[in-house]
Tab-separated table of C-alpha atoms and ligand atoms in Angstrom:
chain	number	residue	atom	x	y	z
A	15	MET	CA	0.000	0.000	0.000
A	16	ILE	CA	1.213	3.539	-0.739
A	17	ARG	CA	1.034	5.271	2.652
A	18	SER	CA	1.796	8.854	1.621
A	19	GLU	CA	1.324	10.895	-1.530
A	20	ASN	CA	4.988	11.848	-1.639
A	21	LEU	CA	5.775	8.212	-2.471
A	22	ARG	CA	3.967	8.523	-5.806
A	23	SER	CA	6.192	9.323	-8.753
A	24	GLY	CA	3.735	11.513	-10.646
A	25	TYR	CA	4.740	9.841	-13.910
A	26	ILE	CA	4.243	6.096	-13.322
A	27	GLN	CA	0.663	4.854	-13.822
A	28	ASP	CA	-1.103	4.593	-10.425
A	29	ASP	CA	-1.957	0.898	-10.724
A	30	VAL	CA	1.625	0.029	-11.634
A	31	GLU	CA	2.932	2.050	-8.714
A	32	GLU	CA	0.436	0.433	-6.292
A	33	TYR	CA	1.534	-2.969	-7.610
A	34	LEU	CA	5.188	-2.147	-6.954
A	35	TYR	CA	4.479	-1.130	-3.339
A	36	LYS	CA	2.160	-4.106	-2.687
A	37	LEU	CA	5.013	-6.461	-3.533
A	38	LEU	CA	7.145	-5.101	-0.704
A	39	PRO	CA	7.338	-7.091	2.537
A	40	GLU	CA	5.971	-5.464	5.701
A	41	ARG	CA	8.506	-3.488	7.695
A	42	ASP	CA	9.205	-3.852	11.432
A	43	ALA	CA	7.325	-1.823	14.054
A	44	VAL	CA	9.744	1.141	14.266
A	45	VAL	CA	10.129	1.585	10.507
A	46	THR	CA	6.341	1.283	10.072
A	47	GLU	CA	5.842	3.908	12.794
A	48	ILE	CA	8.187	6.301	10.955
A	49	GLU	CA	6.343	5.702	7.672
A	50	ASP	CA	3.036	6.476	9.412
A	51	TYR	CA	4.429	9.599	11.108
A	52	ALA	CA	5.868	10.809	7.787
A	53	ALA	CA	2.525	10.280	6.034
A	54	GLU	CA	0.531	12.059	8.760
A	55	ASN	CA	2.961	14.970	9.100
A	56	ARG	CA	3.937	15.326	5.450
A	57	VAL	CA	7.606	14.619	6.062
A	58	PRO	CA	9.094	13.579	2.711
A	59	ILE	CA	10.955	10.281	3.039
A	60	ILE	CA	12.420	7.979	0.429
A	61	GLY	CA	9.908	5.254	1.333
A	62	PRO	CA	10.391	1.493	1.292
A	63	ALA	CA	10.904	0.934	-2.452
A	64	VAL	CA	13.868	3.316	-2.702
A	65	ALA	CA	15.071	2.265	0.772
A	66	ARG	CA	15.413	-1.330	-0.427
A	67	LEU	CA	17.472	-0.179	-3.405
A	68	MET	CA	19.739	1.770	-1.059
A	69	ALA	CA	20.099	-1.199	1.288
A	70	LEU	CA	20.945	-3.451	-1.651
A	71	LEU	CA	23.598	-0.998	-2.893
A	72	VAL	CA	25.162	-0.814	0.571
A	73	GLN	CA	25.256	-4.601	0.789
A	74	VAL	CA	26.640	-5.340	-2.677
A	75	SER	CA	29.246	-2.568	-2.416
A	76	GLY	CA	30.192	-3.457	1.160
A	77	ALA	CA	29.966	0.232	2.139
A	78	LYS	CA	30.732	0.830	5.821
A	79	HIS	CA	31.643	4.495	5.983
A	80	ILE	CA	28.537	6.423	4.929
A	81	PHE	CA	27.603	10.118	4.926
A	82	GLU	CA	24.000	11.252	4.522
A	83	MET	CA	23.038	14.807	3.502
A	84	GLY	CA	19.438	15.595	4.485
A	85	SER	CA	18.353	12.893	6.923
A	86	ALA	CA	15.142	14.421	8.388
A	87	ILE	CA	13.563	12.009	10.899
A	88	GLY	CA	16.090	9.281	10.130
A	89	TYR	CA	14.070	6.906	7.950
A	90	SER	CA	16.707	6.519	5.234
A	91	THR	CA	19.442	6.569	7.900
A	92	ILE	CA	18.014	3.467	9.589
A	93	TRP	CA	17.931	1.534	6.304
A	94	LEU	CA	21.544	2.553	5.566
A	95	ALA	CA	22.731	1.663	9.068
A	96	ARG	CA	21.016	-1.716	9.088
A	97	ALA	CA	22.423	-2.591	5.669
A	98	ALA	CA	25.946	-1.520	6.689
A	99	GLY	CA	25.861	-3.930	9.642
A	100	PRO	CA	27.447	-3.680	13.094
A	101	LYS	CA	30.791	-2.464	11.695
A	102	GLY	CA	29.109	0.297	9.704
A	103	LYS	CA	29.122	3.991	10.573
A	104	VAL	CA	26.562	6.419	9.155
A	105	ILE	CA	26.774	10.168	9.654
A	106	TYR	CA	23.281	11.689	9.858
A	107	THR	CA	22.971	15.393	8.960
A	108	ASP	CA	20.027	17.738	8.962
A	109	GLY	CA	19.524	21.447	9.556
A	110	ASP	CA	16.458	20.944	11.763
A	111	PRO	CA	17.241	20.077	15.421
A	112	GLU	CA	13.663	18.917	16.134
A	113	LYS	CA	13.855	16.337	13.358
A	114	ALA	CA	17.244	15.242	14.686
A	115	ASN	CA	15.810	14.675	18.168
A	116	ARG	CA	12.990	12.581	16.780
A	117	ALA	CA	15.490	10.642	14.658
A	118	LYS	CA	17.661	9.889	17.713
A	119	ASP	CA	14.725	8.285	19.469
A	120	TYR	CA	13.974	6.141	16.406
A	121	PHE	CA	17.653	5.105	16.144
A	122	ARG	CA	17.667	3.936	19.754
A	123	ARG	CA	14.441	1.983	19.296
A	124	ALA	CA	15.592	0.511	15.970
A	125	GLY	CA	18.758	-0.771	17.687
A	126	VAL	CA	21.167	1.145	15.433
A	127	ALA	CA	22.057	4.201	17.570
A	128	LYS	CA	25.655	3.015	18.027
A	129	ARG	CA	26.215	2.976	14.257
A	130	ILE	CA	24.912	6.510	13.689
A	131	GLU	CA	26.497	9.854	14.464
A	132	VAL	CA	23.977	12.707	14.494
A	133	ARG	CA	25.157	16.132	13.325
A	134	VAL	CA	22.869	19.140	13.101
A	135	GLY	CA	23.655	21.930	10.630
A	136	ASN	CA	24.273	22.545	6.963
A	137	ALA	CA	25.097	19.172	5.416
A	138	HIS	CA	27.533	20.657	2.895
A	139	GLU	CA	29.517	22.484	5.565
A	140	LEU	CA	29.485	19.437	7.818
A	141	LEU	CA	30.790	17.201	5.021
A	142	ASN	CA	33.450	19.760	4.087
A	143	ARG	CA	34.670	19.789	7.671
A	144	THR	CA	34.823	15.985	7.937
A	145	SER	CA	38.178	14.374	7.324
A	146	GLY	CA	38.602	11.130	5.402
A	147	LYS	CA	36.735	9.693	2.450
A	148	PHE	CA	33.433	7.846	2.340
A	149	ASP	CA	32.350	4.597	0.682
A	150	LEU	CA	28.890	5.990	0.043
A	151	ILE	CA	27.353	9.466	0.185
A	152	PHE	CA	23.579	9.841	0.027
A	153	ASN	CA	22.176	13.206	-1.062
A	154	ASP	CA	18.590	14.204	-0.199
A	155	VAL	CA	18.807	17.930	0.690
A	156	ASP	CA	16.638	20.681	-0.821
A	157	LYS	CA	16.697	20.243	-4.568
A	158	HIS	CA	18.066	23.636	-5.604
A	159	GLN	CA	21.209	22.679	-3.655
A	160	TYR	CA	21.912	19.515	-5.667
A	161	PRO	CA	24.690	21.009	-7.861
A	162	ASP	CA	26.440	22.117	-4.649
A	163	SER	CA	25.930	18.661	-3.126
A	164	LEU	CA	27.789	17.202	-6.087
A	165	ARG	CA	30.674	19.686	-5.800
A	166	VAL	CA	31.044	19.010	-2.075
A	167	ALA	CA	30.592	15.232	-2.227
A	168	LEU	CA	32.927	14.345	-5.078
A	169	PRO	CA	36.237	15.065	-3.283
A	170	LYS	CA	34.929	13.232	-0.180
A	171	LEU	CA	34.096	10.014	-1.994
A	172	ARG	CA	36.696	7.280	-2.344
A	173	ARG	CA	37.438	5.855	-5.779
A	174	GLY	CA	34.868	3.125	-6.441
A	175	GLY	CA	32.515	4.754	-3.929
A	176	LEU	CA	28.849	5.465	-4.591
A	177	PHE	CA	27.146	8.856	-4.694
A	178	ILE	CA	23.363	8.394	-4.584
A	179	SER	CA	20.749	11.145	-4.980
A	180	ASP	CA	16.992	10.928	-4.580
A	181	ASN	CA	14.274	12.830	-6.529
A	182	THR	CA	16.262	13.213	-9.741
A	183	LEU	CA	13.135	13.057	-11.927
A	184	TRP	CA	11.262	15.443	-9.606
A	185	SER	CA	7.739	14.201	-10.494
A	186	GLY	CA	8.796	14.198	-14.159
A	187	LYS	CA	9.449	17.962	-14.124
A	188	ALA	CA	13.156	17.338	-14.728
A	189	ALA	CA	12.273	16.298	-18.279
A	190	ARG	CA	10.305	19.451	-19.111
A	191	PRO	CA	11.196	23.137	-19.523
A	192	ALA	CA	11.309	24.787	-16.083
A	193	ALA	CA	10.024	28.263	-15.211
A	194	PRO	CA	12.846	30.714	-14.377
A	195	ASP	CA	11.747	30.868	-10.712
A	196	ASP	CA	11.423	27.079	-10.310
A	197	VAL	CA	14.790	26.776	-8.611
A	198	ASP	CA	14.271	23.189	-7.464
A	199	THR	CA	13.544	21.814	-10.935
A	200	ARG	CA	16.423	23.860	-12.337
A	201	GLY	CA	18.709	22.512	-9.594
A	202	ILE	CA	17.788	18.930	-10.462
A	203	GLN	CA	18.223	19.545	-14.205
A	204	GLU	CA	21.654	21.100	-13.677
A	205	PHE	CA	22.625	18.250	-11.371
A	206	ASN	CA	21.567	15.604	-13.917
A	207	ARG	CA	23.523	17.401	-16.644
A	208	LEU	CA	26.617	17.681	-14.427
A	209	VAL	CA	26.742	14.038	-13.329
A	210	TYR	CA	26.366	12.741	-16.883
A	211	ALA	CA	29.036	15.194	-18.101
A	212	SER	CA	31.483	14.260	-15.323
A	213	LYS	CA	34.533	12.228	-16.309
A	214	GLU	CA	34.908	11.158	-12.687
A	215	LEU	CA	31.482	9.534	-12.367
A	216	TYR	CA	29.576	6.658	-13.927
A	217	PRO	CA	25.914	7.598	-13.329
A	218	VAL	CA	22.664	5.708	-13.827
A	219	LEU	CA	19.310	7.442	-13.294
A	220	ILE	CA	16.836	4.785	-12.149
A	221	PRO	CA	13.171	5.759	-12.689
A	222	LEU	CA	12.060	4.262	-9.364
A	223	ARG	CA	9.531	6.433	-7.498
A	224	ASP	CA	10.787	10.033	-7.969
A	225	GLY	CA	14.027	8.988	-9.679
A	226	VAL	CA	17.222	7.819	-7.997
A	227	THR	CA	20.632	8.553	-9.486
A	228	VAL	CA	23.397	6.157	-8.547
A	229	CYS	CA	26.925	7.258	-9.484
A	230	ARG	CA	30.123	5.290	-9.068
A	231	LYS	CA	33.305	7.321	-8.730
A	232	GLN	CA	35.794	6.070	-11.319
B	302	SAM	C1	13.584	14.945	1.805
B	302	SAM	S1	14.009	15.252	3.464
B	302	SAM	C2	15.122	13.936	3.844
B	302	SAM	C3	14.436	12.609	3.970
B	302	SAM	C4	15.323	11.480	4.405
B	302	SAM	N1	16.494	11.333	3.549
B	302	SAM	C5	14.552	10.186	4.385
B	302	SAM	O1	14.327	9.652	3.287
B	302	SAM	O2	14.150	9.697	5.436
B	302	SAM	C6	15.104	16.599	3.287
B	302	SAM	C7	15.708	17.082	4.590
B	302	SAM	O3	16.870	17.814	4.269
B	302	SAM	C8	17.035	18.863	5.196
B	302	SAM	N2	17.907	19.827	4.514
B	302	SAM	C9	17.676	20.519	3.386
B	302	SAM	N3	18.768	21.198	3.002
B	302	SAM	C10	19.739	20.933	3.931
B	302	SAM	C11	21.082	21.285	4.104
B	302	SAM	N4	21.704	22.072	3.237
B	302	SAM	N5	21.732	20.808	5.177
B	302	SAM	C12	21.144	19.999	6.059
B	302	SAM	N6	19.863	19.593	5.947
B	302	SAM	C13	19.177	20.048	4.896
B	302	SAM	C14	15.645	19.317	5.534
B	302	SAM	O4	15.599	19.871	6.839
B	302	SAM	C15	14.843	18.015	5.426
B	302	SAM	O5	14.652	17.446	6.694
C-alpha cells in the first residue's frame, strides 16, 4: 500500500505504482511507525521501495563508511545503518534540530544508535569539515542545492565509492522546460547534466519512485 502521496512518482501509472508497493514485505514496528508519522505529518521520506534499493547498494558494495546529507527524521538513515551492519558507521545530517531529536529516538528503538552519528547543521559544511573519504554518500537535501551537493561530495568520496541522490526526476518535471523561478527543478536539471558530463562519475538514473541517481566514482 502507498502510505503517503509523496511516495507517488507523478509519472508512473497509479496501478503500476500500487503494484510495486504491494510487492514489498511489511517493515518492522519502528520503521512502520516512521512511515506512518511521515505520512501524517507530510515529512518527505524515500519510502520502502527506494530504501530497499539503497540497502541493496550498501550490501553489494560493502559500504561501511557512509555520509548522509538531508536525513530528516532518520528513515533513510536506519535503512543505511542496518544494511551496513554492526561495523558500519553512518553520519546523519540535517539542519532541523527537532527532526534530529525525533530521529535519535527512532535510532535507539531501531537498535542502530551506536552505528549513527547525528550532526545538526548545513550538510555541505558538515561534510566539508569531515576528514577522510566515504564509501557511500547519500544526497537528499533541498533540490536547488543539488549542484552544490555534487561539488562538495565528489572530493569526499573514495574511488569506487557510490554517490546516490533521490528525486532526480522530480515528479517528471526534470524532463520538461522549467520556469525561471522554479529553482528546485532547475537545480535537479543542472545536477543531472553535471553528473552525466562528469569524467569522474559513472551515473545511472533509475526511474524508481521520484528517480534515484546512482553514481560510481571512477
Ligand atoms: C527529503 S528530506 C530527507 C528525507 C530522508 N532522507 C529520508 O528519506 O528519510 C530533506 C531534509 O533535508 C534537510 N535539509 C535541506 N537542506 C539541507 C542542508 N543544506 N543541510 C542539512 N539539511 C538540509 C531538511 O531539513 C529536510 O529534513
